[in-house]
Every structure is written in C-alpha cells, then in structure tokens.
Short mmCIF file of C-alpha atoms and ligand atoms in Angstrom, two decimals:
data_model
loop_
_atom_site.label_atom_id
_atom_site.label_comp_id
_atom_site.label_asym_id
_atom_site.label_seq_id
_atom_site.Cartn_x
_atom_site.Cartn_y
_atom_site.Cartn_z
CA UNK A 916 2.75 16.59 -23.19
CA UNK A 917 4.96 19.04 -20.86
CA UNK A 918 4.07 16.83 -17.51
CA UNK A 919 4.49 19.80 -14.40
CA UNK A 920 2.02 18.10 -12.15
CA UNK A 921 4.09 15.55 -10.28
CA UNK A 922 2.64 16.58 -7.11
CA UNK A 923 -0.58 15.18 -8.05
CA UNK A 924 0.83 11.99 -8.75
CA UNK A 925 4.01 10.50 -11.01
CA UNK A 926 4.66 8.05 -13.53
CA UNK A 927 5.35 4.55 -12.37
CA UNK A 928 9.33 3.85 -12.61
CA UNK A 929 9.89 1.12 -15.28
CA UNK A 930 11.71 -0.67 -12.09
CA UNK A 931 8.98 -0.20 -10.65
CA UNK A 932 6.76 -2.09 -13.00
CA UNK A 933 8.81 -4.59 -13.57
CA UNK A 934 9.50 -5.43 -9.84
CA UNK A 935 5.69 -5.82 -9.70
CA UNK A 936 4.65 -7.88 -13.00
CA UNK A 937 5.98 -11.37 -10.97
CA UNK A 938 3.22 -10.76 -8.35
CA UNK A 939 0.27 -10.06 -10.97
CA UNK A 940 1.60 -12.97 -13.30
CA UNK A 941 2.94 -15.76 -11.28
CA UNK A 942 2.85 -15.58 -7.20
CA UNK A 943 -0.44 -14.45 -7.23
CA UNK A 944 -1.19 -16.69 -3.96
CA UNK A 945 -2.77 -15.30 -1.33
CA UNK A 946 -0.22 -14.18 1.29
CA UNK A 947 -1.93 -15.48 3.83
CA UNK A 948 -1.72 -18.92 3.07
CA UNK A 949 0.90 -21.70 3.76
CA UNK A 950 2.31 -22.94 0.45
CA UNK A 951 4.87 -22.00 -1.51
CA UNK A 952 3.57 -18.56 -3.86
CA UNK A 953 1.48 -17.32 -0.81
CA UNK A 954 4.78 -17.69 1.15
CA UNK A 955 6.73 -15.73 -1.99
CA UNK A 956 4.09 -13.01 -1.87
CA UNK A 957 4.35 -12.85 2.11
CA UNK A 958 8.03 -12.80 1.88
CA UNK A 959 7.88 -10.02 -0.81
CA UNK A 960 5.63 -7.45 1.44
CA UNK A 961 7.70 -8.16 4.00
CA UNK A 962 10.75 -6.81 1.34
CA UNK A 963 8.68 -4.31 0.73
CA UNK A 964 8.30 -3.05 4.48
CA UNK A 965 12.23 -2.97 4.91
CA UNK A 966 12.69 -0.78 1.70
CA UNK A 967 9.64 1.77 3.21
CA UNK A 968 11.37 1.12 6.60
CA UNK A 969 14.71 2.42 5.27
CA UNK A 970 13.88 5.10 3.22
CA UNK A 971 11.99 6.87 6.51
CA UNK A 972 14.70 5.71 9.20
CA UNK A 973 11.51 3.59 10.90
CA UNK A 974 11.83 -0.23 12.16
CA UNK A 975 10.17 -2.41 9.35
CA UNK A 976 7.90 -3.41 12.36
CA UNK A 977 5.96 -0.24 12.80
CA UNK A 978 4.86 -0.28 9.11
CA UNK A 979 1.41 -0.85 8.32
CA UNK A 980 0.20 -0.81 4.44
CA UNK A 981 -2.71 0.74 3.45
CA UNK A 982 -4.63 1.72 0.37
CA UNK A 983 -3.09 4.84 0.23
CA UNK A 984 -2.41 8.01 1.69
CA UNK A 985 -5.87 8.82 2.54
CA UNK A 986 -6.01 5.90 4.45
CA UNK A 987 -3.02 5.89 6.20
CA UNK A 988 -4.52 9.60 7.27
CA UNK A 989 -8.17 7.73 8.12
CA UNK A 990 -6.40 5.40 10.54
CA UNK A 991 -3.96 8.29 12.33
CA UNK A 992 -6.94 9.83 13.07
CA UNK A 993 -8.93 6.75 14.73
CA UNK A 994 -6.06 7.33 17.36
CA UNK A 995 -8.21 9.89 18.92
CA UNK A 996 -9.79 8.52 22.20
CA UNK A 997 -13.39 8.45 22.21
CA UNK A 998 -14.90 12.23 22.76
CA UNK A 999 -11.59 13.46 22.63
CA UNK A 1000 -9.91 16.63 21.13
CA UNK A 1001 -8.31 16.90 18.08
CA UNK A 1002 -6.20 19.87 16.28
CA UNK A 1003 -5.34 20.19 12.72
CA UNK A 1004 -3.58 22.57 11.05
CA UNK A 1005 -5.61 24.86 8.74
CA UNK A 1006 -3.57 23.57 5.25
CA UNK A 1007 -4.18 20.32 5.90
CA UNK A 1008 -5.51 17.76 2.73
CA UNK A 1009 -8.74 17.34 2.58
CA UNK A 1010 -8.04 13.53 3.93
CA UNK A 1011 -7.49 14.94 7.19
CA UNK A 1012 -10.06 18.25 7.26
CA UNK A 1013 -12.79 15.97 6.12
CA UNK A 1014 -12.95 12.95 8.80
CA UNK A 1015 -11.68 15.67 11.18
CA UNK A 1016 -14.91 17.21 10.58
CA UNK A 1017 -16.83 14.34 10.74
CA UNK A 1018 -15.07 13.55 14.01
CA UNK A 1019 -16.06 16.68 15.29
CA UNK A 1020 -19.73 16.09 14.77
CA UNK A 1021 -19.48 13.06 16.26
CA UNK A 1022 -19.09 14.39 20.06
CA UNK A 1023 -15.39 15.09 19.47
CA UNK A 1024 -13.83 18.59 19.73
CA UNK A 1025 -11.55 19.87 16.70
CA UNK A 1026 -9.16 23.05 16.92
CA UNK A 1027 -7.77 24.72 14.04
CA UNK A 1028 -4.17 25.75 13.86
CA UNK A 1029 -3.51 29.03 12.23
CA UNK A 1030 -0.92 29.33 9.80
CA UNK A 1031 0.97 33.00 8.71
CA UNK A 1032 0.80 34.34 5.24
CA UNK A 1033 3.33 32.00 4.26
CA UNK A 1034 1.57 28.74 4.93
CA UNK A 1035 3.89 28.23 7.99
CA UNK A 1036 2.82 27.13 11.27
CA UNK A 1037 4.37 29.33 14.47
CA UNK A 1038 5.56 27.60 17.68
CA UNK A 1039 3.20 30.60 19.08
CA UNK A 1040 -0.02 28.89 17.37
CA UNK A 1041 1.34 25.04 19.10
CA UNK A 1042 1.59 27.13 22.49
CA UNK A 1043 -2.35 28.69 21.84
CA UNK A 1044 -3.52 24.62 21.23
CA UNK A 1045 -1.66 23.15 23.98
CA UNK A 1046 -3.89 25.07 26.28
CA UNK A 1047 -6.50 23.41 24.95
CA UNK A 1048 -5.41 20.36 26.02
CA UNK A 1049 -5.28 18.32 22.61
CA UNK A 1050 -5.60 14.65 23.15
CA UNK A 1051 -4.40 14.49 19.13
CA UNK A 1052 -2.78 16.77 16.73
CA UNK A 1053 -2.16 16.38 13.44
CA UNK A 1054 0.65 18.57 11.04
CA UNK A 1055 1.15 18.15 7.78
CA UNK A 1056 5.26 18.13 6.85
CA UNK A 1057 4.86 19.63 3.41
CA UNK A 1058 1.85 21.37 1.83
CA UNK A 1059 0.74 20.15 -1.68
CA UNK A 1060 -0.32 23.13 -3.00
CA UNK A 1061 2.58 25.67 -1.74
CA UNK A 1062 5.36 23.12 -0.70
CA UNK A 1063 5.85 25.17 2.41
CA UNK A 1064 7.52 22.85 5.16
CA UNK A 1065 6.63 22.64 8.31
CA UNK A 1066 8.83 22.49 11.73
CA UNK A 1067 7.16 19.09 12.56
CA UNK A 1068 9.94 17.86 14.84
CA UNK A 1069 9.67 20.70 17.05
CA UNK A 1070 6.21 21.05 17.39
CA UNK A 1071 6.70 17.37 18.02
CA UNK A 1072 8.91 17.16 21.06
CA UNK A 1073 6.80 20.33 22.16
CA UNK A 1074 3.39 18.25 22.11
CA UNK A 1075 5.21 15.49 23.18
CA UNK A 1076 6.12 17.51 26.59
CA UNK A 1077 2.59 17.51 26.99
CA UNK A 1078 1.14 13.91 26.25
CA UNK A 1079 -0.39 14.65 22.83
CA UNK A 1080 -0.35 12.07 20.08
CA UNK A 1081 1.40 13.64 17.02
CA UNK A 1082 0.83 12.34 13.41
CA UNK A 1083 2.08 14.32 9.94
CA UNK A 1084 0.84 13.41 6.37
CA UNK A 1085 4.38 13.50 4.93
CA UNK A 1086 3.00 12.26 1.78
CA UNK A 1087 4.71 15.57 -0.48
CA UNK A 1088 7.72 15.20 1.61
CA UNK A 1089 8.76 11.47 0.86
CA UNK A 1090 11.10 11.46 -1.58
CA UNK A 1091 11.86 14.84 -2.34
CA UNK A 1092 13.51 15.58 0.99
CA UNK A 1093 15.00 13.66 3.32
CA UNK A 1094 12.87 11.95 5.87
CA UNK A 1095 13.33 10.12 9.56
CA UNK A 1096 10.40 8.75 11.50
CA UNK A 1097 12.97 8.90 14.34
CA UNK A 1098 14.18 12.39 14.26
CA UNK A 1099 11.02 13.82 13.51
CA UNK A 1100 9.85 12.50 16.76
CA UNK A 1101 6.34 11.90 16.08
CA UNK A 1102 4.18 8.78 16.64
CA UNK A 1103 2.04 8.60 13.63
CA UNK A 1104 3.15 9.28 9.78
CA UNK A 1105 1.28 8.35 6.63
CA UNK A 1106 2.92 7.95 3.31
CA UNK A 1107 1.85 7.10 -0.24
CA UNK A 1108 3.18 5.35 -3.22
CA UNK A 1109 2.07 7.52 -6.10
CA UNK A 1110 3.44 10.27 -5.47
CA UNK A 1111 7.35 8.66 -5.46
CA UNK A 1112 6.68 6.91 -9.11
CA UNK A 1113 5.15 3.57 -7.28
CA UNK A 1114 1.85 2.37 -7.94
CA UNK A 1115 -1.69 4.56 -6.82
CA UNK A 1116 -3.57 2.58 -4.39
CA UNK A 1117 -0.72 2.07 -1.64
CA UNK A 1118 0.39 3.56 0.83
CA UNK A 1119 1.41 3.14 4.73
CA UNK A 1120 1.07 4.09 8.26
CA UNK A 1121 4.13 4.72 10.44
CA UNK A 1122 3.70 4.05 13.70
CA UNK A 1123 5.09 4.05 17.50
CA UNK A 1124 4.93 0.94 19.21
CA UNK A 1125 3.09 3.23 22.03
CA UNK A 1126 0.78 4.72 20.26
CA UNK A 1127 -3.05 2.49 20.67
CA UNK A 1128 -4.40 2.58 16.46
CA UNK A 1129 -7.85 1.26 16.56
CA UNK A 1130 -8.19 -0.20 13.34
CA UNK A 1131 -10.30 1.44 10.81
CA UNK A 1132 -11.29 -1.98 8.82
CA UNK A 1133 -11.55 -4.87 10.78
CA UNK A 1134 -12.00 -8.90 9.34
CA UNK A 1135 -8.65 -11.09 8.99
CA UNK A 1136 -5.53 -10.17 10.83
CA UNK A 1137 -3.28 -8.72 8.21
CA UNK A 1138 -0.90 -6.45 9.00
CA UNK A 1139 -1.13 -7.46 12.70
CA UNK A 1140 -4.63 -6.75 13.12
CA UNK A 1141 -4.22 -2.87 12.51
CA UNK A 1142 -5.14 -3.09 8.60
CA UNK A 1143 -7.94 -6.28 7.48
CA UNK A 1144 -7.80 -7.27 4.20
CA UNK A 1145 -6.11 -9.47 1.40
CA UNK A 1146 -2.96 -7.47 0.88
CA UNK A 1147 -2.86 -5.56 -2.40
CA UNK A 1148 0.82 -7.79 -3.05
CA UNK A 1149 1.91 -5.90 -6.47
CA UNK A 1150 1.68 -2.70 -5.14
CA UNK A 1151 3.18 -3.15 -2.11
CA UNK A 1152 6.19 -4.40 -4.04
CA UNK A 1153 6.03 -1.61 -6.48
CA UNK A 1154 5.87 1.16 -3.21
CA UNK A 1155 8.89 -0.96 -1.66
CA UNK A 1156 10.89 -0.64 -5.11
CA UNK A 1157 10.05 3.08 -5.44
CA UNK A 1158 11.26 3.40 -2.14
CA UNK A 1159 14.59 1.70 -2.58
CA UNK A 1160 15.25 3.74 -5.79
CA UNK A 1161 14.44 7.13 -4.15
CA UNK A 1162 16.46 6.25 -1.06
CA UNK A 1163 19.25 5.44 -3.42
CA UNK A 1164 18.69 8.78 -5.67
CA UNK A 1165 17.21 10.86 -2.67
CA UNK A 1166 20.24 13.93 -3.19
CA UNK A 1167 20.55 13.50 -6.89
CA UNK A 1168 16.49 14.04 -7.76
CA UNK A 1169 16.77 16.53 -4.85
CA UNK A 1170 19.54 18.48 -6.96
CA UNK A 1171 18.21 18.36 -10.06
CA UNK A 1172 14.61 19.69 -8.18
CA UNK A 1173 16.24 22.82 -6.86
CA UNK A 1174 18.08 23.42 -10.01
CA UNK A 1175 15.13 23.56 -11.92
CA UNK A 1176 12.78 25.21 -9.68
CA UNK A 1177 15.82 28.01 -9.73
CA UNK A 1178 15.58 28.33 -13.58
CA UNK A 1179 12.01 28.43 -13.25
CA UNK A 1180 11.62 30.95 -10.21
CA UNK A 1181 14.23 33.42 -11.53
CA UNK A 1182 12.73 33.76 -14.52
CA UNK A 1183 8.79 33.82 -13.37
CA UNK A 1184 9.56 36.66 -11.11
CA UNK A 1185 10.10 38.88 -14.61
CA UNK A 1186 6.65 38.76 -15.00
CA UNK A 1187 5.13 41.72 -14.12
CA UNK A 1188 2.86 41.70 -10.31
CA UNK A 1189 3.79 37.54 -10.48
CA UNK A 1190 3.55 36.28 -7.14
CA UNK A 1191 5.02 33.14 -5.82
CA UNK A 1192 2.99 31.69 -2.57
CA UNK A 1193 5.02 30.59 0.31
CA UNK A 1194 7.84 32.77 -1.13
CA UNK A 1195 9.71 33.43 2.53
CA UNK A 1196 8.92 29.69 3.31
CA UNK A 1197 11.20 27.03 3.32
CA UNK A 1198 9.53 24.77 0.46
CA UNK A 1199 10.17 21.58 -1.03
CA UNK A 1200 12.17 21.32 -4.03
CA UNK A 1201 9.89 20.80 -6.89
CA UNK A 1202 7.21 23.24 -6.00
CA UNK A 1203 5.80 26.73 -7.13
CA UNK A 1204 2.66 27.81 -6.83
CA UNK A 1205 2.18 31.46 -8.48
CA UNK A 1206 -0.82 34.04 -8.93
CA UNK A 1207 -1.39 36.65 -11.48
CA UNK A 1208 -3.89 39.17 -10.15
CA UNK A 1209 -6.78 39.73 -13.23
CA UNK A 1210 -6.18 35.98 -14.36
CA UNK A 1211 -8.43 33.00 -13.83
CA UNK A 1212 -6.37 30.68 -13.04
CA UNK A 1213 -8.50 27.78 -13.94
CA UNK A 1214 -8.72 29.16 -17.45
CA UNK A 1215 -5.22 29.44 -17.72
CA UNK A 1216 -4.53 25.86 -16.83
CA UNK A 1217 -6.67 24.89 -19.92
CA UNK A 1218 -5.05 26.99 -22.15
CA UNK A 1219 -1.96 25.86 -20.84
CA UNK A 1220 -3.58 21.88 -21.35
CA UNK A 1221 -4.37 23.15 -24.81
CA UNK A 1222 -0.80 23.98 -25.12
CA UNK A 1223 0.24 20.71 -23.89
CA UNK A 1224 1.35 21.25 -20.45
CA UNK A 1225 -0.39 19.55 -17.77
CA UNK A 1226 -0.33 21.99 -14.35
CA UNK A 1227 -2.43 22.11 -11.74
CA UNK A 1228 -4.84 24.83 -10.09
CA UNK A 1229 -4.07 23.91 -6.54
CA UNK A 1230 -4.39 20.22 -4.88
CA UNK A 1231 -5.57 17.52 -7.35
CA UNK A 1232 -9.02 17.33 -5.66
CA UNK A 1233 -9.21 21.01 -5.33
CA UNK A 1234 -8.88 20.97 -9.33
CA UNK A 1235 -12.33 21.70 -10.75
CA UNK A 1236 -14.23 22.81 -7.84
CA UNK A 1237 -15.63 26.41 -7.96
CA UNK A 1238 -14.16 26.75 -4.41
CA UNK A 1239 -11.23 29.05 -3.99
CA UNK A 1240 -7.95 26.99 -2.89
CA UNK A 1241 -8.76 26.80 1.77
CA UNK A 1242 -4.69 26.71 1.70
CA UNK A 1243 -4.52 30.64 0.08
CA UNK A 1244 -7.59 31.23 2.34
CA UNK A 1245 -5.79 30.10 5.32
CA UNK A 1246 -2.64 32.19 4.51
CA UNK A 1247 -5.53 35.40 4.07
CA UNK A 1248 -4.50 35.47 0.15
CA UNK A 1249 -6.53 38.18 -1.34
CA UNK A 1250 -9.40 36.70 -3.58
CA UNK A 1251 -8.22 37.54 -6.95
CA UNK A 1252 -5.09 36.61 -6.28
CA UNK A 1253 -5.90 33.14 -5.03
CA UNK A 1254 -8.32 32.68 -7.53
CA UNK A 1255 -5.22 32.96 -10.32
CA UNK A 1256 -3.78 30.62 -8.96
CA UNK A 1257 -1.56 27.84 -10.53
CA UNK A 1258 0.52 25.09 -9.08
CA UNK A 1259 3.45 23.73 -11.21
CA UNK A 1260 5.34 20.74 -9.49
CA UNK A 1261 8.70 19.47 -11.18
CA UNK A 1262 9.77 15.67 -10.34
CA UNK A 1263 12.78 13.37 -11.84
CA UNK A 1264 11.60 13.69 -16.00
CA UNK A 1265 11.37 16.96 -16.25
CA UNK A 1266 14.26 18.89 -18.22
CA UNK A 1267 15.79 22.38 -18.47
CA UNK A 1268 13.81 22.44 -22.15
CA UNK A 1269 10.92 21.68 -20.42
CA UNK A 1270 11.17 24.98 -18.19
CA UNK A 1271 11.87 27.59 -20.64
CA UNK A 1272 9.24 25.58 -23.03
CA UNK A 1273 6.72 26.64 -20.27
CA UNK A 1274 7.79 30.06 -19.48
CA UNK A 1275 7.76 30.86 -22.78
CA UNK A 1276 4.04 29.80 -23.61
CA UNK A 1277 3.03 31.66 -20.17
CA UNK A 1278 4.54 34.54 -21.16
CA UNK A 1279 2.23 34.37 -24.17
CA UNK A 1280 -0.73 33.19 -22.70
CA UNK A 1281 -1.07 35.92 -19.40
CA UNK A 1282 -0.05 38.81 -21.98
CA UNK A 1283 -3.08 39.11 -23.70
CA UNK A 1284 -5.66 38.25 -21.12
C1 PLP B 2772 -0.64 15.94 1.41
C2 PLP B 2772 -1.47 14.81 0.90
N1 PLP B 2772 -2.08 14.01 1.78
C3 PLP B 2772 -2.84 12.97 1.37
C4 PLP B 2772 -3.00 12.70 0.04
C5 PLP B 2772 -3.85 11.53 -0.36
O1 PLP B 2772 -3.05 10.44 -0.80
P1 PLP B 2772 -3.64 9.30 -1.73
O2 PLP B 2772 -3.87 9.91 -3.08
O3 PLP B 2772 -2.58 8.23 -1.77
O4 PLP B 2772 -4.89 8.80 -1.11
C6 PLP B 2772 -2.41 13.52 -0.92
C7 PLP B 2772 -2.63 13.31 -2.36
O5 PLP B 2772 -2.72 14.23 -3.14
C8 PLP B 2772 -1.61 14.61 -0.47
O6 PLP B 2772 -1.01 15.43 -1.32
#
C-alpha cells in the first residue's frame, strides 16, 4: 500500500514503540501511588510533559494530557463562562462545531467566522466578531482537509486587546511546522499524538496559567485536578517520544514535505480543469486537496484503494458520509467541484517513487471516467 493519508493519522515511530513497551510490560503501577513502578510511571509522564513542553515552546506546567485531540478541544471549550458567547471559525473539526453546537443550545450564544475562498480567515471577519463581544473564540491553526494556515497570533493579540479567551486546535500543525505556545499568544491549544507517529488515544491541552478550565471529567486529581482519571502511562510516553523526535527532525521532515508536495503539485496541475483548494493560501507542507469537476470523488478514492493507495475524501470523519465536505462549503466551492474532492497528505515515509506512482495511476483512473 501507497500510504497518502498521514493527515488522518500516522504510523507509530519504532522509537516510539519501543519507548512505550517498558510501561505496558514492567512499570505498569499506577502513577498515582507511592512505591517504586508507580513512582517510574509518574516520573515518566512527567518526561513526557517536558518533551510536549519543548516541542511547543510552553512551560511543562501548563500541560494537561488528555485522550486525545478531541478532548483537549472538549475541555478548551468548557472555558466558556456559563451563558456566554462563543465564536468558531466556519472550518473548524467537527470536535469543535459539534459541542459548539451543543453549547449553543444550551443557553449559550455561538458566532460563526467566515472564511474567503481560500479557507483563510480575514482580520476584517475578527473585527465583525469582536463587536459581538465574544467571551471565547476558537481558530483552528491549520485545516485538515486544505492545510490552509491561519494568522492565529494576530487574531490572538487582537482578541486579546479585547478580553477574549483564545484557543486553536493546532493538531495538523504540530510537527509539520514549527510551533510556540508563546509566540502564538493564545491561552488555550490542543494537540494530539497520532497525528506526529505517537500513539492514538493521547493528546494534550496547553494552557495559560490565567485562563479558569473547568474540568470536563471530574473524580481523582490527576493532572492537577483539570483532567480525572488513571493516566493512560504508555501513551503518554509514546506522545512525549514522538515529540522529542519531531522537535529534533522538525526542518528535515519539513523539507522533505515541501519537496514532495512540489513534485506532486507541479505535476497535478497538467491535468486538465484540476483544481487545488487553498491554492493562494499559505498551507502546510504535506497537504493537497484537489477537485476534478465530473468526478465523484468518493469513487475515485476506491479505485484509487483498489489500486493500493490509501487517500482520503476530505477529514477522516467526513470520509463516508453522503455530506459534501462544510470546509469547501465554507470557502462557497461549487458543488461538483467539492463533491470531487480528494485529500492526499504526505508525512516522513513517503518517497519521490511514491509520487509519480500516484500521479501516474490518477492520470489513468480520471481519464476514462
Ligand atoms: C484539526 C483536528 N482537530 C481535532 C482532531 C481530533 O483529534 P483526535 O483524533 O486525537 O481525537 C483531528 C483529527 O483528525 C483534527 O484533524
């Protein structure tokens, strides 16, 4: 298999797995407790936080692990005061639109913020909110689907100006650009393993030491109180050793990204009425998402799995749904061209061969449909 789907999730690093196997075989104590393998396994998530720490530009302090990215988004979002008033962006994962909604039939108020037809949010769009008076607002860095990046640290010291709590799912972004909790000048950040070759089922929450988080699960006082629960020890090592190895590797796997994505782009744009989303955008390294107008692009991906190339149709829980991609709708995408739609997202494995191995089988496969 021709793997193009690292945006979805990656492989585990063989670091990785081995920097984990200690802490499913031998120090399986409970973290929590006083003797010597629950010490080990506190020590090691403690490791772990430093590694996550450093690879963001964060104090290890104002980590909290989670089960993942959607969680990490989950517990940003319990920032919002009671009946408060929340904005999201309109390209936002579904792990933010869908408690946003809920929070907004729950007495809260949610705004929308508009993106242009390159998946990019204006400064004029942050202006339009601010009037509104946002108690909470919530940016992605990178899109999934179009790997358009976002201006977060503006909008941040904008919203900032104004009192509003800023968070950003910079789960795309880690590890394929650079990243500083600091710079970026927002409060809140979530993060994910799985998508930087660690284990699934982990991820974190950045946070500022000002900023209240009203825990989402509440029991024993892990993680300081802001996250309950027996910590999930091997993965937490495994996210603090993918960490370490992308900080290490960050402008090498960022290299051999653009490269690639060149070789691919170039010779995409040969086919005839191809169109490349987010073209005008600054995007991240490893992504393209292209339509075809005439093309299903659900039935191309399974040709293209027949094939032996694994690509996606837009975000992996977008995949399979007969709804059109709300990214392309948000960007006002014409129908037929969203619904051709295919996302192809290089990471660290993939080779040169790989790339003209897939153009080549596209070529043949949108010809005769
Ligand atoms: C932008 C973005 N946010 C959140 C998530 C959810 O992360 P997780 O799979 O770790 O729950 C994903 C995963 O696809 C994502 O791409």
């Amino acid at each position: 298999m021709i793997y193009l789907d690292y945006n979805a999730t990656t492989p585990i690093d063989v670091n990785v797995l081995e920097a984990m196997l200690p802490f499913l075989k031998d120090f399986y104590g409970n973290p929590s407790a006083l003797y010597r393998s629950g010490r080990i396994a506190h020590s090691a998530i403690n490791t772990a936080r430093e590694q996550i720490a450093a690879l963001v530009d964060a104090p290890p302090s104002h980590v909290v692990f989670t089960s993942g990215g959607t969680e990490a988004n989950h517990l940003a979002l319990a920032s919002l005061p009671r009946q408060g008033r929340l904005a999201i962006s309109t390209i936002e994962h579904p792990s933010i639109t869908e408690p946003a909604i809920r929070l907004k039939n729950t007495g809260n108020v949610l705004d929308l913020i508009d993106v242009d037809n390159n998946g990019v949010i204006t400064s004029l769009a942050i202006n339009e909110v601010i009037k509104n008076k946002p108690d909470l607002v919530s940016i992605m860095l990178a899109n999934n689907e179009t790997g358009a990046i976002q201006d977060v640290a503006s909008f941040a010291q904008i919203l900032k100006e104004h009192k509003v709590i800023v968070h950003t799912d910079a789960i795309q972004a880690l590890g394929k650009i650079p990243l500083s909790f600091r710079q970026l000048g927002v409060h809140l950040m979530s993060l994910s393993s799985h998508k930087i070759y660690g284990p699934k089922g982990c991820g974190a929450l950045i946070f500022d030491k000002s900023t209240p988080i009203t825990p989402v699960l509440l029991g024993g006082d892990q993680e300081h109180g802001f996250r309950a629960g027996t910590e999930n020890v091997a993965a937490i090592v495994g996210f603090g050793k993918a960490a370490e190895l992308a900080k290490n590797d960050l402008s090498q796997r960022t290299e051999h990204l653009e490269s690639l994505k060149k070789l691919l782009e170039t010779d995409l744009m040969t086919i005839p009425n191809l169109t490349i989303f987010a073209q005008q955008a600054t995007r991240l390294p490893n992504t393209t998402q292209l339509g075809i107008p005439g093309i299903d692009g659900e039935m191309l991906l399974m040709k293209l799995d027949k094939k032996g190339f694994a690509v996606s149709s837009g975000s992996a829980c977008a995949s399979g749904s007969e709804n059109l991609s709300p990214v392309l709708g948000a960007m006002k995408i014409e129908e037929s061209l969203a619904k051709s739609a295919i996302r192809i997202s290089l990471g660290m494995h993939t080779t040169k061969t790989d790339i003209i191995e897939f153009i080549k089988q596209l070529k043949i496969l949108v010809n005769p449909l």
